[in-house]
Short mmCIF file of C-alpha atoms in Angstrom, two decimals:
data_model
loop_
_atom_site.label_atom_id
_atom_site.label_comp_id
_atom_site.label_asym_id
_atom_site.label_seq_id
_atom_site.Cartn_x
_atom_site.Cartn_y
_atom_site.Cartn_z
CA MET A 678 0.00 0.00 0.00
CA ALA A 679 2.82 2.41 0.90
CA ASN A 680 4.54 1.80 -2.44
CA PHE A 681 1.30 2.44 -4.31
CA CYS A 682 0.73 5.77 -2.53
CA GLU A 683 4.28 6.93 -3.23
CA GLU A 684 4.15 5.92 -6.89
CA MET A 685 0.76 7.57 -7.34
CA LYS A 686 2.02 10.77 -5.74
CA ASN A 687 5.01 10.87 -8.06
CA ALA A 688 2.88 10.22 -11.16
CA LEU A 689 0.46 13.02 -10.32
CA GLN A 690 3.18 15.50 -9.40
CA ASN A 691 4.80 14.82 -12.78
CA ASN A 692 1.46 15.23 -14.61
CA ASN A 693 1.85 11.66 -15.89
CA LEU A 694 -1.83 10.80 -16.31
CA ALA A 695 -1.15 7.53 -18.14
CA ALA A 696 1.05 6.22 -15.33
CA ALA A 697 -1.43 7.35 -12.65
CA ALA A 698 -4.34 5.71 -14.48
CA LYS A 699 -2.37 2.46 -14.89
CA LEU A 700 -1.50 2.45 -11.17
CA ALA A 701 -5.14 3.03 -10.20
CA LYS A 702 -6.38 0.23 -12.46
CA GLU A 703 -3.79 -2.25 -11.17
CA HIS A 704 -4.50 -1.30 -7.54
CA LEU A 705 -8.24 -1.87 -7.98
CA GLU A 706 -7.56 -5.26 -9.56
CA ASN A 707 -5.23 -6.19 -6.69
CA LEU A 708 -7.83 -5.20 -4.10
CA ASP A 709 -10.27 -7.59 -5.74
CA LYS A 710 -7.74 -10.41 -5.41
CA VAL A 711 -6.63 -9.97 -1.78
CA PRO A 712 -7.16 -13.46 -0.30
CA LEU A 713 -9.02 -13.97 2.96
CA THR A 714 -9.19 -17.56 4.20
CA ILE A 715 -11.26 -18.39 7.28
CA ALA A 716 -11.30 -21.72 9.15
CA VAL A 717 -14.47 -22.73 11.03
CA THR A 718 -14.15 -25.85 13.16
CA GLY A 719 -16.35 -27.68 15.63
CA GLU A 720 -18.04 -30.98 16.30
CA THR A 721 -20.89 -32.28 14.16
CA GLY A 722 -24.18 -30.74 15.29
CA SER A 723 -22.52 -27.72 16.90
CA GLY A 724 -24.06 -25.26 14.44
CA LYS A 725 -20.83 -24.99 12.48
CA SER A 726 -22.44 -25.33 9.04
CA THR A 727 -25.10 -22.75 9.89
CA PHE A 728 -22.34 -20.37 10.97
CA VAL A 729 -20.46 -20.95 7.70
CA ASN A 730 -23.64 -20.00 5.87
CA ALA A 731 -24.04 -16.91 8.03
CA LEU A 732 -20.56 -15.74 7.02
CA ARG A 733 -21.48 -16.29 3.37
CA GLY A 734 -24.91 -14.65 3.64
CA LEU A 735 -26.74 -17.84 2.68
CA LYS A 736 -29.59 -19.85 4.13
CA ASN A 737 -28.77 -22.94 6.18
CA SER A 738 -29.65 -25.57 3.58
CA ASP A 739 -26.85 -24.42 1.26
CA VAL A 740 -24.10 -26.27 3.21
CA GLU A 741 -24.04 -30.00 3.84
CA THR A 742 -22.64 -31.53 7.01
CA THR A 743 -19.21 -33.00 6.27
CA MET A 744 -16.58 -35.02 8.08
CA GLU A 745 -13.81 -33.79 5.75
CA PRO A 746 -12.25 -30.33 5.41
CA THR A 747 -14.42 -28.56 2.83
CA GLU A 748 -13.84 -25.22 1.09
CA TYR A 749 -16.69 -22.80 0.33
CA LEU A 750 -16.29 -19.66 -1.74
CA HIS A 751 -18.17 -16.51 -0.86
CA PRO A 752 -20.96 -16.18 -3.49
CA ASP A 753 -20.03 -12.57 -4.37
CA TYR A 754 -16.33 -12.42 -3.48
CA PRO A 755 -14.37 -15.49 -4.68
CA ASN A 756 -11.22 -14.17 -2.98
CA VAL A 757 -12.93 -14.90 0.37
CA LYS A 758 -12.78 -18.61 1.20
CA ILE A 759 -14.36 -20.27 4.22
CA TRP A 760 -13.27 -23.75 5.24
CA ASP A 761 -15.60 -26.02 7.18
CA LEU A 762 -13.26 -28.18 9.28
CA PRO A 763 -14.36 -31.16 11.38
CA GLY A 764 -13.76 -30.89 15.11
CA ILE A 765 -10.80 -32.74 16.58
CA GLY A 766 -13.15 -35.04 18.47
CA THR A 767 -14.83 -36.12 15.22
CA THR A 768 -11.66 -36.90 13.25
CA ASN A 769 -9.18 -39.75 13.15
CA PHE A 770 -6.17 -37.60 14.01
CA THR A 771 -5.01 -36.07 17.28
CA ALA A 772 -4.65 -32.42 18.25
CA ASP A 773 -0.91 -32.68 17.55
CA LYS A 774 -1.57 -33.72 13.95
CA TYR A 775 -4.73 -31.68 13.36
CA LEU A 776 -3.20 -28.39 12.24
CA GLU A 777 -0.65 -30.15 10.07
CA THR A 778 -3.41 -32.16 8.40
CA VAL A 779 -5.61 -29.14 7.63
CA ALA A 780 -2.65 -27.03 6.41
CA PHE A 781 -3.17 -24.33 9.03
CA LYS A 782 -0.74 -21.85 7.44
CA LYS A 783 -3.21 -20.86 4.73
CA PHE A 784 -5.82 -19.62 7.23
CA ASP A 785 -5.98 -16.00 8.39
CA PHE A 786 -7.83 -16.97 11.56
CA PHE A 787 -9.76 -19.83 13.19
CA ILE A 788 -13.28 -19.80 14.62
CA ILE A 789 -14.04 -22.63 17.06
CA VAL A 790 -17.77 -23.34 17.35
CA SER A 791 -19.69 -25.15 20.09
CA ASP A 792 -23.36 -25.28 21.05
CA THR A 793 -22.52 -26.15 24.68
CA ARG A 794 -19.48 -25.59 26.86
CA PHE A 795 -16.18 -25.79 25.02
CA ARG A 796 -14.37 -29.07 25.55
CA GLU A 797 -10.79 -30.14 26.18
CA ASN A 798 -10.16 -30.76 22.49
CA ASP A 799 -11.33 -27.22 21.67
CA ALA A 800 -8.87 -25.84 24.22
CA LYS A 801 -6.02 -28.01 22.90
CA LEU A 802 -6.65 -26.76 19.38
CA ALA A 803 -6.72 -23.14 20.58
CA GLN A 804 -3.40 -23.60 22.36
CA LYS A 805 -1.83 -25.11 19.24
CA ILE A 806 -3.11 -22.22 17.11
CA GLN A 807 -1.83 -19.70 19.64
CA ASN A 808 1.62 -21.31 19.71
CA LEU A 809 1.76 -20.88 15.95
CA LYS A 810 0.95 -17.15 16.20
CA LYS A 811 -2.48 -17.39 14.59
CA LYS A 812 -5.70 -15.74 15.80
CA PHE A 813 -8.62 -17.81 17.10
CA TYR A 814 -12.08 -16.99 18.44
CA PHE A 815 -14.69 -19.02 20.28
CA VAL A 816 -18.29 -18.90 19.03
CA ARG A 817 -21.07 -20.26 21.22
CA SER A 818 -23.81 -21.09 18.73
CA LYS A 819 -27.57 -21.68 18.81
CA ILE A 820 -28.15 -18.89 21.32
CA ASP A 821 -31.65 -18.36 19.91
CA HIS A 822 -32.54 -21.89 21.07
CA ASN A 823 -31.27 -21.14 24.58
CA ILE A 824 -33.32 -17.96 24.74
CA ILE A 825 -36.48 -19.78 23.64
CA ASP A 826 -35.91 -22.53 26.23
CA GLU A 827 -35.29 -20.05 29.03
CA LYS A 828 -38.41 -18.06 28.17
CA ARG A 829 -40.47 -21.23 28.23
CA ASP A 830 -39.04 -22.58 31.50
CA LYS A 831 -38.82 -19.41 33.59
CA LYS A 832 -41.65 -17.21 34.77
CA GLU A 833 -39.32 -14.26 35.28
CA PHE A 834 -37.06 -14.14 32.23
CA ASN A 835 -34.24 -11.64 31.73
CA GLU A 836 -32.48 -11.98 28.37
CA GLU A 837 -29.45 -9.90 29.30
CA GLU A 838 -28.89 -11.93 32.46
CA THR A 839 -29.31 -15.21 30.56
CA LEU A 840 -26.74 -14.17 27.94
CA LYS A 841 -24.28 -13.16 30.67
CA LEU A 842 -24.66 -16.52 32.41
CA ILE A 843 -24.01 -18.41 29.16
CA ARG A 844 -20.99 -16.27 28.28
CA ASP A 845 -19.51 -16.48 31.80
CA ASP A 846 -20.02 -20.25 31.82
CA CYS A 847 -18.09 -20.60 28.54
CA ILE A 848 -15.29 -18.31 29.73
CA ASP A 849 -14.98 -20.09 33.09
CA GLY A 850 -14.79 -23.47 31.37
CA LEU A 851 -12.08 -22.30 28.97
CA GLU A 852 -10.06 -20.69 31.76
CA GLN A 853 -10.19 -23.99 33.64
CA LEU A 854 -8.72 -25.55 30.50
CA GLU A 855 -5.84 -23.00 30.73
CA ILE A 856 -7.00 -20.61 28.00
CA LYS A 857 -6.09 -17.08 29.14
CA SER A 858 -8.67 -14.31 28.53
CA PRO A 859 -10.72 -16.29 25.98
CA LYS A 860 -12.78 -14.32 23.47
CA VAL A 861 -16.28 -15.83 23.41
CA PHE A 862 -19.07 -14.60 21.13
CA LEU A 863 -22.70 -15.66 21.40
CA VAL A 864 -24.35 -15.96 18.01
CA SER A 865 -27.36 -17.27 16.17
CA GLY A 866 -26.73 -18.29 12.59
CA LYS A 867 -30.40 -17.71 11.79
CA ASP A 868 -30.66 -14.24 13.40
CA ARG A 869 -27.39 -12.57 12.44
CA ASN A 870 -28.43 -9.12 13.60
CA LEU A 871 -28.85 -10.36 17.19
CA PHE A 872 -26.40 -11.05 20.03
CA ASP A 873 -22.63 -10.88 19.31
CA PHE A 874 -22.30 -11.31 15.54
CA ASP A 875 -21.60 -7.60 15.05
CA ALA A 876 -19.06 -7.55 17.90
CA LEU A 877 -17.29 -10.57 16.39
CA TRP A 878 -17.04 -8.86 13.00
CA LYS A 879 -15.62 -5.67 14.55
CA LEU A 880 -12.91 -7.58 16.39
CA LEU A 881 -12.00 -9.62 13.31
CA GLU A 882 -11.66 -6.43 11.28
CA LYS A 883 -9.57 -4.78 13.96
CA GLU A 884 -7.15 -7.69 14.30
CA LEU A 885 -6.72 -8.49 10.60
CA PRO A 886 -3.76 -7.01 8.68
CA GLU A 887 -4.78 -3.69 7.11
CA HIS A 888 -4.70 -4.94 3.51
CA LYS A 889 -7.23 -7.71 4.33
CA ARG A 890 -9.77 -5.58 6.20
CA GLU A 891 -11.63 -4.39 3.12
CA ALA A 892 -12.02 -7.98 1.90
CA LEU A 893 -13.74 -8.86 5.19
CA LEU A 894 -15.81 -5.67 5.28
CA LEU A 895 -17.25 -6.00 1.79
CA ALA A 896 -17.90 -9.74 2.15
CA VAL A 897 -19.56 -9.71 5.59
CA THR A 898 -23.36 -9.86 5.61
CA ASN A 899 -25.23 -6.64 6.38
CA ILE A 900 -25.79 -7.43 10.04
CA SER A 901 -26.19 -3.84 11.19
CA LEU A 902 -26.55 -0.28 9.92
CA ASP A 903 -23.00 0.36 11.13
CA VAL A 904 -21.68 -2.34 8.77
CA ILE A 905 -23.67 -0.92 5.87
CA ASN A 906 -22.40 2.59 6.60
CA ARG A 907 -18.80 1.33 6.72
CA LYS A 908 -19.30 -0.34 3.35
CA LYS A 909 -20.63 2.88 1.90
CA GLU A 910 -17.56 4.75 3.18
CA ALA A 911 -15.23 2.14 1.66
CA LEU A 912 -17.01 2.39 -1.70
CA ASN A 913 -16.88 6.17 -1.58
CA ASP A 914 -13.13 6.06 -0.91
CA LYS A 915 -12.61 3.93 -4.04
CA ILE A 916 -14.41 6.36 -6.36
CA GLN A 917 -11.27 8.42 -6.98
CA LEU A 918 -9.40 5.28 -8.04
CA TYR A 919 -12.22 4.22 -10.36
CA ALA A 920 -12.34 7.68 -11.93
CA LEU A 921 -8.58 7.81 -12.38
CA ALA A 922 -8.56 4.32 -13.91
CA SER A 923 -11.17 5.54 -16.37
CA ALA A 924 -8.55 7.80 -17.92
CA MET A 925 -7.22 4.66 -19.64
CA GLY A 926 -10.62 3.81 -21.11
CA ALA A 927 -12.67 5.19 -23.95
CA ALA A 928 -14.89 8.10 -22.97
CA VAL A 929 -18.49 7.81 -24.17
CA PRO A 930 -20.81 10.81 -24.57
CA ILE A 931 -24.10 10.51 -22.67
CA PRO A 932 -27.07 11.44 -24.91
CA GLY A 933 -28.77 14.52 -23.57
CA ILE A 934 -25.89 15.48 -21.27
CA SER A 935 -22.84 17.47 -22.30
CA ILE A 936 -20.36 15.13 -20.56
CA THR A 937 -18.36 12.05 -21.51
CA VAL A 938 -17.81 9.17 -19.11
CA ASP A 939 -16.29 5.69 -19.02
CA LEU A 940 -19.39 3.49 -19.00
CA ALA A 941 -17.45 0.26 -18.40
CA ILE A 942 -15.95 1.70 -15.20
CA ILE A 943 -19.32 3.03 -14.08
CA MET A 944 -21.07 -0.29 -14.61
CA LYS A 945 -18.34 -2.17 -12.72
CA PHE A 946 -18.65 0.23 -9.80
CA VAL A 947 -22.47 0.01 -9.65
CA VAL A 948 -22.29 -3.80 -9.65
CA GLU A 949 -19.81 -3.62 -6.75
CA CYS A 950 -22.18 -1.29 -4.89
CA GLN A 951 -25.06 -3.70 -5.47
CA LYS A 952 -23.12 -6.68 -4.12
CA SER A 953 -21.57 -4.94 -1.14
CA LEU A 954 -24.70 -3.13 0.03
CA GLY A 955 -26.88 -6.22 -0.42
CA LEU A 956 -28.91 -4.71 -3.25
CA SER A 957 -28.37 -7.24 -6.03
CA ALA A 958 -31.22 -9.53 -7.06
CA GLU A 959 -29.41 -12.49 -5.46
CA SER A 960 -28.82 -10.62 -2.18
CA LEU A 961 -32.43 -9.49 -1.98
CA GLN A 962 -33.62 -13.04 -2.69
CA SER A 963 -31.50 -14.31 0.21
CA LEU A 964 -32.91 -11.56 2.42
CA SER A 965 -36.43 -12.52 1.37
CA GLU A 966 -35.84 -16.17 2.27
CA ALA A 967 -34.22 -15.28 5.60
CA THR A 968 -36.94 -12.83 6.71
CA GLY A 969 -40.03 -14.34 5.09
CA VAL A 970 -40.75 -11.02 3.35
CA SER A 971 -41.62 -11.57 -0.31
CA MET A 972 -39.49 -10.12 -3.11
CA GLU A 973 -42.52 -8.12 -4.24
CA GLU A 974 -42.76 -6.46 -0.84
CA LEU A 975 -39.03 -5.76 -0.71
CA MET A 976 -38.97 -4.24 -4.19
CA ALA A 977 -42.03 -2.13 -3.38
CA GLU A 978 -40.02 -0.38 -0.65
CA ILE A 979 -37.06 0.37 -2.92
CA LYS A 980 -37.07 3.48 -5.11
CA SER A 981 -33.71 3.20 -6.86
CA PRO A 982 -33.91 1.77 -10.40
CA LEU A 983 -30.41 0.31 -9.82
CA THR A 984 -31.54 -2.07 -7.07
CA GLY A 985 -32.50 -5.70 -7.57
CA VAL A 986 -31.89 -5.66 -11.34
CA LYS A 987 -29.16 -6.55 -13.82
CA ILE A 988 -26.99 -3.52 -14.54
CA THR A 989 -26.97 -2.65 -18.24
CA THR A 990 -25.54 0.19 -20.30
CA GLU A 991 -29.04 1.40 -21.14
CA LEU A 992 -30.04 1.46 -17.48
CA VAL A 993 -26.99 3.45 -16.39
CA ILE A 994 -27.37 5.94 -19.26
CA GLY A 995 -31.04 6.40 -18.38
CA VAL A 996 -30.25 7.13 -14.73
CA LEU A 997 -27.49 9.59 -15.62
CA ARG A 998 -29.56 11.29 -18.29
CA GLY A 999 -32.28 11.88 -15.71
CA CYS A 1000 -29.89 13.81 -13.50
CA ILE A 1001 -29.33 17.36 -14.75
CA SER A 1002 -26.89 17.97 -11.89
CA VAL A 1003 -24.29 15.61 -13.35
CA GLY A 1004 -23.48 18.17 -16.02
CA GLY A 1005 -23.97 21.32 -14.00
CA LEU A 1006 -25.11 21.81 -10.41
CA MET A 1007 -23.37 18.73 -9.08
CA ALA A 1008 -20.04 19.74 -10.59
CA ALA A 1009 -20.19 23.11 -8.85
CA GLU A 1010 -21.03 21.44 -5.54
CA GLU A 1011 -18.25 18.87 -5.78
CA ARG A 1012 -15.40 21.21 -6.74
CA ALA A 1013 -15.33 22.52 -3.18
CA ARG A 1014 -14.63 19.08 -1.71
CA LEU A 1015 -12.58 17.13 -4.22
CA GLY A 1016 -10.24 14.46 -2.95
CA PRO A 1017 -6.47 14.85 -3.34
CA ILE A 1018 -6.26 12.66 -6.44
CA ILE A 1019 -9.20 14.15 -8.34
CA GLY A 1020 -8.17 17.68 -7.36
CA THR A 1021 -4.98 17.09 -9.31
CA LEU A 1022 -6.80 15.28 -12.09
CA VAL A 1023 -9.31 17.99 -13.06
CA PRO A 1024 -7.08 19.93 -15.47
CA MET A 1025 -5.67 16.69 -16.84
CA SER A 1026 -8.78 14.79 -17.93
CA LEU A 1027 -12.30 16.20 -18.04
CA SER A 1028 -13.79 12.83 -18.97
CA ALA A 1029 -12.27 11.20 -15.89
CA PHE A 1030 -13.58 14.08 -13.79
CA SER A 1031 -17.05 13.55 -15.27
CA THR A 1032 -16.80 9.85 -14.45
CA TYR A 1033 -15.93 10.81 -10.88
CA LEU A 1034 -19.02 13.01 -10.63
CA ALA A 1035 -21.20 10.29 -12.12
CA LEU A 1036 -19.92 7.69 -9.64
CA ARG A 1037 -20.52 10.06 -6.72
CA TYR A 1038 -24.04 10.70 -7.93
CA LEU A 1039 -24.88 7.03 -8.50
CA LEU A 1040 -23.65 5.91 -5.06
CA LYS A 1041 -25.43 8.81 -3.38
CA SER A 1042 -28.72 8.15 -5.14
CA LEU A 1043 -28.49 4.37 -4.67
CA TRP A 1044 -27.88 4.87 -0.96
CA GLU A 1045 -30.47 7.55 -0.27
CA GLU A 1046 -33.23 5.96 -2.31
CA THR A 1047 -32.70 2.62 -0.54
CA TYR A 1048 -31.75 3.54 3.03
CA GLY A 1049 -33.27 7.01 3.13
CA THR A 1050 -30.22 8.71 4.63
CA ASP A 1051 -26.91 10.16 3.48
#
């Protein structure tokens, strides 16, 4: 990242638009390829497969129970790979051989899942991972079942107290197994917006190397408004790179608007926005299945023409043509707050500047017309 920033700075200072555009294009391509490999392990029946699905934003039936290490690609981000590993207690090899057998070096971190107290084998695995300088996290699954049972069995039910008792019980058990300061997260694979799923994501992002954080952020399911807002910020930060990369492409005049833009770049960016913000047809279908709300009802609440549909050249041109501000008012508004790259770019390439304005407008309209806030 440091080398990219230095090279970009030099290219812009020397008014070398071709070099700057090439750097931007290559950097965007590299960001798409940053690998993130997650290991999820636990005994059969622990809720491991449901958790794997939760990480991938899929319903539970899309992963089969397996006794062998199995790789699953994220449906929208193939650079993100999630491995479903059998628990030590369900395999034919010992804790000493486990990490060697599953080729632990390729994993960025391990998540150890249990639907009860964590057992001695879980602790042994955690100690082995720790000795090898890898990160690991404990996930106590099926919390929604525990809450339902407690509500049914107790006249005076307190959810916060129940969650604390479960968490403390897991922590005490792990400390007795000589795990120091264990990190335990209570989750429900079926209700990802509840309990500790958001806290788990925040810690994972914090502890990952910087160059892998965006891969996790864009791939994680939209479990909270905070996650969605962070995704919007990440997409907004990439607009300058997209616009600069467009300087290498062929500018296309938009009928009815006195600007030229790189339509290929714009379409790529809108598709990325759709995937990341959960607004593609596939994402909305998954949301419909998870919530029980029909696609018709979901689409009725969405105003943006870019949501839940296939992105085409005609669609993008139609949206841009309908916005007078792209060619006039918006340009005046944006000049006062241009980023450092585009501020240098303006006198160098008007078409790239127009692409920048178009991308800003499309993200802003897609966001506001879906979430109703800036």
